[in-house]
Coordinates of C-alpha atoms in Angstrom, one line a residue:
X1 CA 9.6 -18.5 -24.5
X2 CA 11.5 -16.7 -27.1
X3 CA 13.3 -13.4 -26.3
X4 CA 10.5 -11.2 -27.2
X5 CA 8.6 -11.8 -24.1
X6 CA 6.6 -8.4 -23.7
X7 CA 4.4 -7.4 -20.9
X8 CA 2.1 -4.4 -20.4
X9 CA 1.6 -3.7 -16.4
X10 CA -1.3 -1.1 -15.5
X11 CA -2.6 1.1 -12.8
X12 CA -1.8 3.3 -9.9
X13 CA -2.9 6.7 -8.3
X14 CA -1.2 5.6 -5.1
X15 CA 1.9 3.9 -3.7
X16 CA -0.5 0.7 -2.6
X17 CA -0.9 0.4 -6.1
X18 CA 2.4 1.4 -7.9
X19 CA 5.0 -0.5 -5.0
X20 CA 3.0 -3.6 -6.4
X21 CA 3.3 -3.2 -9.7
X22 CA 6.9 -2.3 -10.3
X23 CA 8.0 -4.9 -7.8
X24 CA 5.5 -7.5 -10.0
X25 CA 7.5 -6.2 -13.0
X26 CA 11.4 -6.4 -10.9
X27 CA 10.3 -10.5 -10.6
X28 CA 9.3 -11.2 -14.2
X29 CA 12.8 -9.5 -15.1
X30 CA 14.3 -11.5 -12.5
X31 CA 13.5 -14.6 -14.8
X32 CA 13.4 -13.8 -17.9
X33 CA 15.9 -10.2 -18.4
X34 CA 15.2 -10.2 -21.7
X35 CA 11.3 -9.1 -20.6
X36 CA 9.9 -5.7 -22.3
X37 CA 7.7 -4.6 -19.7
X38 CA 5.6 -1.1 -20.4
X39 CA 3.5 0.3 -17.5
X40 CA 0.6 2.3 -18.5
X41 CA -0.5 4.8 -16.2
X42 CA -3.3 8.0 -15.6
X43 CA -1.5 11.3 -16.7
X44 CA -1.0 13.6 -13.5
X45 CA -0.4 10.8 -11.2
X46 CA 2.3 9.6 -8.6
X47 CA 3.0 6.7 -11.2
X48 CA 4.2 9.2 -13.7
X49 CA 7.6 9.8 -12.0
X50 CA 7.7 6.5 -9.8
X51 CA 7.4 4.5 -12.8
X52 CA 10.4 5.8 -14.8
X53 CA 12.3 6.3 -11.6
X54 CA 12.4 2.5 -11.1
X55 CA 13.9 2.0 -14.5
X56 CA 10.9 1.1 -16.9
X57 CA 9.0 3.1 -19.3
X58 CA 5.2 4.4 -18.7
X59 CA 2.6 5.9 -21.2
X60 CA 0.3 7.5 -19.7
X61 CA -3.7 7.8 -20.4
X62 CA -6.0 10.9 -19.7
X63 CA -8.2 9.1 -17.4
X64 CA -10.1 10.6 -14.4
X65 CA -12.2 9.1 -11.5
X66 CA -16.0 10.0 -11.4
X67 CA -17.2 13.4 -9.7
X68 CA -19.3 11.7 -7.3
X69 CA -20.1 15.3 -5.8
X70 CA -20.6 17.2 -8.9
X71 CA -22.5 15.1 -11.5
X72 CA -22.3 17.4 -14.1
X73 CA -18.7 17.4 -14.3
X74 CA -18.8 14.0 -15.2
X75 CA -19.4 15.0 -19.1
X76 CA -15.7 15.8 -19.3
X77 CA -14.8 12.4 -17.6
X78 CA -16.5 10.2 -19.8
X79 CA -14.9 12.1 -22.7
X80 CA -11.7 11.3 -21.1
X81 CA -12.5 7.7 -20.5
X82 CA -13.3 7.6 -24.5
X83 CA -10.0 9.1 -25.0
X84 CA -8.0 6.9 -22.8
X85 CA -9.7 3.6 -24.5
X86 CA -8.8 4.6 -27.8
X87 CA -5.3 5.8 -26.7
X88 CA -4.9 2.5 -24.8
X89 CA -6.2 0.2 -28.3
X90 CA -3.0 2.5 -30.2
X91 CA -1.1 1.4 -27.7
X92 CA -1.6 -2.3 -27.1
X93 CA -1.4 -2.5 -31.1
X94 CA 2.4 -0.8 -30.9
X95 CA 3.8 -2.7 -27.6
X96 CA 2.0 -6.1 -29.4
X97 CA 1.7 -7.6 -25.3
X98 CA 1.4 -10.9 -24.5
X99 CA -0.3 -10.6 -21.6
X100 CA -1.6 -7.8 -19.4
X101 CA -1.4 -7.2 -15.5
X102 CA -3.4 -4.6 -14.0
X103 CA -2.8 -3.6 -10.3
X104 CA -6.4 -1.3 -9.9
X105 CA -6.2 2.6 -10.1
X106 CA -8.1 4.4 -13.3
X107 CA -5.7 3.5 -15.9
X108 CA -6.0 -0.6 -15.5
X109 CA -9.6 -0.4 -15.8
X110 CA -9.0 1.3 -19.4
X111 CA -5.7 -1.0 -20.4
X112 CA -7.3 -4.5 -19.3
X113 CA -10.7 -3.6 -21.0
X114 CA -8.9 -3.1 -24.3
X115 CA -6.5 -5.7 -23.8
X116 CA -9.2 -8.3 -22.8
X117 CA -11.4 -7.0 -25.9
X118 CA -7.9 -7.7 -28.5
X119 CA -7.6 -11.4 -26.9
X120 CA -4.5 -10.5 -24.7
X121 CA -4.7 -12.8 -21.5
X122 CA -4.8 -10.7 -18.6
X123 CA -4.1 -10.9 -14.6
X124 CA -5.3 -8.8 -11.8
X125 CA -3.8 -8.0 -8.4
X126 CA -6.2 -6.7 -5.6
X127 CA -4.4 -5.9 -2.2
X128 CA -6.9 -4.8 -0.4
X129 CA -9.7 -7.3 1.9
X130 CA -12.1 -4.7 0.1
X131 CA -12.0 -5.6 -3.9
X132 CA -11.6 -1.8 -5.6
X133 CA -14.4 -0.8 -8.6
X134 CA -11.8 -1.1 -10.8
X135 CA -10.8 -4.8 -10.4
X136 CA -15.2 -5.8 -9.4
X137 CA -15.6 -4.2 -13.0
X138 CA -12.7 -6.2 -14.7
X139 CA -12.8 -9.6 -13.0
X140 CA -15.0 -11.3 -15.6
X141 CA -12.9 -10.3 -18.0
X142 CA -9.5 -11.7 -16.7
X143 CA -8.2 -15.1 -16.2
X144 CA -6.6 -14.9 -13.2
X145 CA -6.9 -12.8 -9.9
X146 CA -4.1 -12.0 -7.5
X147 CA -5.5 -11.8 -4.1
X148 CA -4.3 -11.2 0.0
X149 CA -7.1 -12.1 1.7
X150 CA -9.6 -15.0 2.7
X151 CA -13.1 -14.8 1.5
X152 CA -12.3 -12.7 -1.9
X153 CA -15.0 -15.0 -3.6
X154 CA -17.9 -12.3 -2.7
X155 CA -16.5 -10.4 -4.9
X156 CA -14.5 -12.4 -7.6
X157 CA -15.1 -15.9 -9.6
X158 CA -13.9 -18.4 -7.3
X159 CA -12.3 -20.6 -9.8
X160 CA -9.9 -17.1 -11.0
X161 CA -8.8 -16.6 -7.5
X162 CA -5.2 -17.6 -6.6
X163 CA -4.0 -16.8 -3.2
X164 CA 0.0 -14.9 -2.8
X165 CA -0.2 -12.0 -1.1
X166 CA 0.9 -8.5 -1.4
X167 CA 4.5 -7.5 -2.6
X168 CA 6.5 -5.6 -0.3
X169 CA 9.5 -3.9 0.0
X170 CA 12.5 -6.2 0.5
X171 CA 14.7 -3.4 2.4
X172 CA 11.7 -3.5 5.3
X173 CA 12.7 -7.6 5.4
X174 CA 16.4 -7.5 4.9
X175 CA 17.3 -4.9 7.2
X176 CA 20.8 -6.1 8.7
X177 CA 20.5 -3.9 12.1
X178 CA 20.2 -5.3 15.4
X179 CA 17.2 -3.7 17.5
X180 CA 19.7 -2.0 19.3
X181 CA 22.1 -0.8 16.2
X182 CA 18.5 0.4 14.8
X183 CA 17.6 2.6 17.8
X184 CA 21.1 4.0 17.8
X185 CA 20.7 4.9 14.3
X186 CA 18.1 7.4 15.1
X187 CA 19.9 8.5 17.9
X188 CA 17.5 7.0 21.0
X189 CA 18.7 4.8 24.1
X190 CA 19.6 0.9 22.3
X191 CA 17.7 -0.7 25.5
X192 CA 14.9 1.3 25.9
X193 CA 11.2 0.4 24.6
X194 CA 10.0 2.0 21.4
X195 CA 6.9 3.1 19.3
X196 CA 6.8 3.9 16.0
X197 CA 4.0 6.5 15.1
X198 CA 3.9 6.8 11.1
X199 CA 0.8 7.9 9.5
X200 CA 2.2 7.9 5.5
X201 CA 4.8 10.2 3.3
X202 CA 2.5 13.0 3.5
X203 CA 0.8 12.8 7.2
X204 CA -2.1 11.8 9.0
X205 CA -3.8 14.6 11.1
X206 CA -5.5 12.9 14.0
X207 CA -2.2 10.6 14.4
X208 CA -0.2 13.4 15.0
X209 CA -2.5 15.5 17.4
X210 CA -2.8 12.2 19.5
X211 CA 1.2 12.8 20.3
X212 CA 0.3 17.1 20.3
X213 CA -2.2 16.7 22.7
X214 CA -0.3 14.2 25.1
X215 CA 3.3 15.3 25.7
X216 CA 2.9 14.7 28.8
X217 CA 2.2 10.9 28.6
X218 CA 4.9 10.7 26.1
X219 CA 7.4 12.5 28.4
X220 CA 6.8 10.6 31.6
X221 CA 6.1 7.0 29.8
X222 CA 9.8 5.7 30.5
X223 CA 9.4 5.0 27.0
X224 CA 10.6 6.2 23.3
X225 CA 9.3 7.5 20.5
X226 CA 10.1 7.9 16.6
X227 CA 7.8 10.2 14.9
X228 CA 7.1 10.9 11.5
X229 CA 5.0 13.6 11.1
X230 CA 4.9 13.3 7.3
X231 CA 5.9 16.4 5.1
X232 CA 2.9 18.0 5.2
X233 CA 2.6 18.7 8.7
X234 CA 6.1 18.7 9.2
X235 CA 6.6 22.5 9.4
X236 CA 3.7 23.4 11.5
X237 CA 4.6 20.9 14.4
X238 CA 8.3 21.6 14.4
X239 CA 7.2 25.2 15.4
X240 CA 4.5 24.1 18.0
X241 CA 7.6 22.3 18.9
X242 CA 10.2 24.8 19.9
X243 CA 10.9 24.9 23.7
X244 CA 9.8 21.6 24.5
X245 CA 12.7 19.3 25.3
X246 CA 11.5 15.8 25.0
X247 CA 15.2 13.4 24.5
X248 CA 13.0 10.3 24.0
X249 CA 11.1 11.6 20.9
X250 CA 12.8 11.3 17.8
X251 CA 10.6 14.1 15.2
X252 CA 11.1 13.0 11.3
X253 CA 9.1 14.3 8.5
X254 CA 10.0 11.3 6.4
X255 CA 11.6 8.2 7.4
X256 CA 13.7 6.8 4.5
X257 CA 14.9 3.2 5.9
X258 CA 11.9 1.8 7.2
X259 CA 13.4 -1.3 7.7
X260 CA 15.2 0.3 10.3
X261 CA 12.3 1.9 11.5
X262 CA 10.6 -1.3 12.0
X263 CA 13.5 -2.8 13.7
X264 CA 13.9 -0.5 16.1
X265 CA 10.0 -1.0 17.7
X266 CA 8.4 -2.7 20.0
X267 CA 4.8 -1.9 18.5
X268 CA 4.0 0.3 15.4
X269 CA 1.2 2.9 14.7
X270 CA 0.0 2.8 11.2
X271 CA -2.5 3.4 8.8
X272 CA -4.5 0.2 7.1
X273 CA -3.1 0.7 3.6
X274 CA -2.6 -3.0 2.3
X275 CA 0.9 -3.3 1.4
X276 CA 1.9 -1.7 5.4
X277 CA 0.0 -4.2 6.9
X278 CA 1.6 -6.9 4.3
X279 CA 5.1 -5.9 6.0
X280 CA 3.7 -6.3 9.5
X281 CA 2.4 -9.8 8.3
X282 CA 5.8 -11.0 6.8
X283 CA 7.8 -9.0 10.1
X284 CA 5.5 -10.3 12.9
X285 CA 5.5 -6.9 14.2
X286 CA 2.1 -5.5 16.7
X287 CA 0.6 -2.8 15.2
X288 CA -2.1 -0.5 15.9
X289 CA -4.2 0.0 13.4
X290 CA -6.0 3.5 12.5
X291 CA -7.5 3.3 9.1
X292 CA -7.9 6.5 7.0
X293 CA -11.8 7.7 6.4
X294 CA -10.8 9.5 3.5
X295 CA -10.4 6.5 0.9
X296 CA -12.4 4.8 -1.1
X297 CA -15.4 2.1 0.2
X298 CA -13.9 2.4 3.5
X299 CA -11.3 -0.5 2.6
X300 CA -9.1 0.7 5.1
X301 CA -11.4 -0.1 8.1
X302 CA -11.7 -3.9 6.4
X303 CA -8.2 -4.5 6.0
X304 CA -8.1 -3.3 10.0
X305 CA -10.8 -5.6 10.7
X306 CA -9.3 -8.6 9.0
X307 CA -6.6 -8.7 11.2
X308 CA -8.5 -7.3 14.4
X309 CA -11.0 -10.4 14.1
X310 CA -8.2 -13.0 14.4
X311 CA -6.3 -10.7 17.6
X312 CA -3.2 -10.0 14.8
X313 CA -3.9 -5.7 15.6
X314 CA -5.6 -3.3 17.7
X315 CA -7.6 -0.9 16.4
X316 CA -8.3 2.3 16.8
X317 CA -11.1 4.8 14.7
X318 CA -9.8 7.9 13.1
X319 CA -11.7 10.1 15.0
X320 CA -10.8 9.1 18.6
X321 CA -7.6 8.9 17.8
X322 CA -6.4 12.1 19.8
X323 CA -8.1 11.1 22.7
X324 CA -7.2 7.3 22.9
X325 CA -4.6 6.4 20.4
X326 CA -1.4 7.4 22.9
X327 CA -3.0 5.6 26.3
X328 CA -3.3 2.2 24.2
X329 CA -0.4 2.4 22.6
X330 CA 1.3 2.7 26.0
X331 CA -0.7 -0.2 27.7
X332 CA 0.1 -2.4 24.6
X333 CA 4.0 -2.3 24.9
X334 CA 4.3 -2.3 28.5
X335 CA 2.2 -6.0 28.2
X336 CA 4.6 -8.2 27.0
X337 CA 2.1 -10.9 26.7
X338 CA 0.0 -8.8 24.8
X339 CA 2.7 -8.0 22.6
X340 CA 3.8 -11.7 21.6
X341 CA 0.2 -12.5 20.9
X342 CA -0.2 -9.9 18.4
X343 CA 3.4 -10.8 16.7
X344 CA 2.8 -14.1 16.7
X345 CA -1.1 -13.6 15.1
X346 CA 0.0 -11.3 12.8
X347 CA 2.9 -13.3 11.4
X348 CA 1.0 -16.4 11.0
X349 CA -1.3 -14.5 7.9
X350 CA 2.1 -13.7 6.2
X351 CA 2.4 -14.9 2.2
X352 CA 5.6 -15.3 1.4
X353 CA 7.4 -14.2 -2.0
X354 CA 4.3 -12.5 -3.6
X355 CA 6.3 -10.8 -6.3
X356 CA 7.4 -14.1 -7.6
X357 CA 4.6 -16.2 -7.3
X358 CA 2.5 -13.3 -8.6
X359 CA 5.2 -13.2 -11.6
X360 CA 5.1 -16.8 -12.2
X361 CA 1.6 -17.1 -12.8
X362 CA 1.5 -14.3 -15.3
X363 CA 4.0 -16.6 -17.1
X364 CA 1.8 -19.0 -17.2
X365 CA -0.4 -17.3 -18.7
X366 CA 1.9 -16.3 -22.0
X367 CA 3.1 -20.4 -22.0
X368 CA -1.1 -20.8 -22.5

């Protein structure tokens, strides 16, 4: 390959999409440095400023998700989609790719269309056990698909699928802490049991009034607890907070070193977002499972499930969570057995290296 390698990389609305994508990009510069990569993106969205803050450049499309609610609305949205396909064709026909990778989201639906229509070979990454409408809609259109789970054929051509995983983030696998160095660091007791209750940057409701509602377990558990409320809830609980002295429950809106984090448990509370329960894979650490309701086709439930059919997770619905979230969590890490199992279960569906296997084949692709 000659040193005008060029790559367009697509997608995102979330960080399950957008961690992928940019650490799919880090691996082809990893081999070839010379790489121009642009990411294309949906104007308004998270990728906008996550993009450019990892160092690459992103144009971004005026692209919008149906109004499922509000059908009329929809007029504006297909005007928008016309938009974004032409703006995508200007684009492709500047940046001259040679190949496309599209990570789902609004904007990889428009970019891979056009760039499958111009001849451009293209690649798609789906991290979810639940294919997205996005990647269903493009998959006969690509030549290769990305996946993380068994079974992907009921929604993909068999002969496109290649499995590798999801890409995480290599500070949640490289953390050089001790459990006991990682407990100190948020200030808890280096031998004492610990849960981890994160429900996301921003929050999860029901995750957090399963710890409101039980003080009382948490206080007299013998255990610890490192909390992270998320930012938008953060202000509300500190004040429903104040006067309640609990030493063994560490209260953080965010939680920057998650590596750490992870370390420092014994068993993890988590949302079902795809790339979280790819670091519990490649870690080996037991999680509880409680999958949002509030995202699309329910894929969050199946990615639980996945894991919850081979013993690798517990799982426990959204809405019982404040009633039965706390008690299990409690049961689970005072049963060591029950603890190795899930490790153990969880690490043997770990896929090594997804970045760069992912990477490699979209080379491929260009040496075609």
């Amino acid at each position: 390959m000659d040193n005008e390698l060029r790559v367009i990389i697509s997608g995102g609305g979330t960080g399950g999409h957008i961690f992928p994508a940019v650490s799919i990009a880090n691996a082809i510069k990893a081999k070839h440095p010379e790489a121009k990569i642009l990411f294309v993106g949906a104007e308004g969205r998270m990728e906008m400023q996550r993009v450019p803050a990892a160092g690459y450049e992103i144009e971004g499309l005026p692209i919008k998700g149906f109004n499922r609610a509000h059908k009329l609305k929809n007029f504006s949205v297909l005007w928008d989609l016309f938009k974004s396909l032409r703006l995508a064709r200007r684009i492709i026909k500047n940046f001259r790719p040679m190949v496309a990778v599209g990570v789902g989201g609004y904007a990889s639906g428009a970019t891979l269309y056009e760039c499958a229509r111009m001849g451009i070979p293209c690649l798609i990454q789906e991290q979810n056990s639940y294919a997205g409408v996005t990647n269903k809609l493009l998959a006969k259109r690509v030549r290769k698909i990305c996946v993380a789970y068994e079974g992907m054929e009921r929604f993909f051509p068999a002969d496109k699928i290649i499995m590798t995983g999801n890409p995480v983030r290599q500070n949640v696998l490289d953390s050089p802490l001790s459990v006991g160095d990682a407990r100190k660091a948020f200030g808890l007791d280096p031998d004492k049991k610990t849960i981890l209750i994160v429900g996301g940057s921003l929050g999860a409701r029901t995750m957090n009034e399963s710890i409101q509602q039980h003080l009382d377990l948490v206080k007299d558990s013998g255990l610890q607890f490192i909390w992270q409320t998320g930012k938008y809830y953060n202000a509300k609980i500190m004040q429903f907070m104040k006067g309640k002295e609990l030493p063994n429950l560490k209260i953080l809106d965010f939680v920057s070193d998650m590596g750490a984090a992870y370390k420092a448990a014994d068993l993890v509370i988590s949302r079902a977002g795809a790339s979280s329960i790819s670091e519990f894979q490649l870690i080996g650490k037991p999680v509880i499972l409680v999958p949002s309701p509030n995202v699309a086709e329910d894929h969050q439930r199946k990615n639980a499930m996945a894991l919850v059919n081979r013993h690798a997770a517990l799982y426990v619905e959204d809405a019982e969570a404040p009633d039965k979230l706390l008690k299990l969590a409690i049961e689970t890490v005072n049963n060591d057995d029950e603890l190795k199992a899930l490790g153990e279960n969880v690490k043997k569906m770990g896929l090594k290296n997804a970045a760069d296997v992912i990477a490699d084949e979209v080379l491929k692709l260009i040496k075609k």
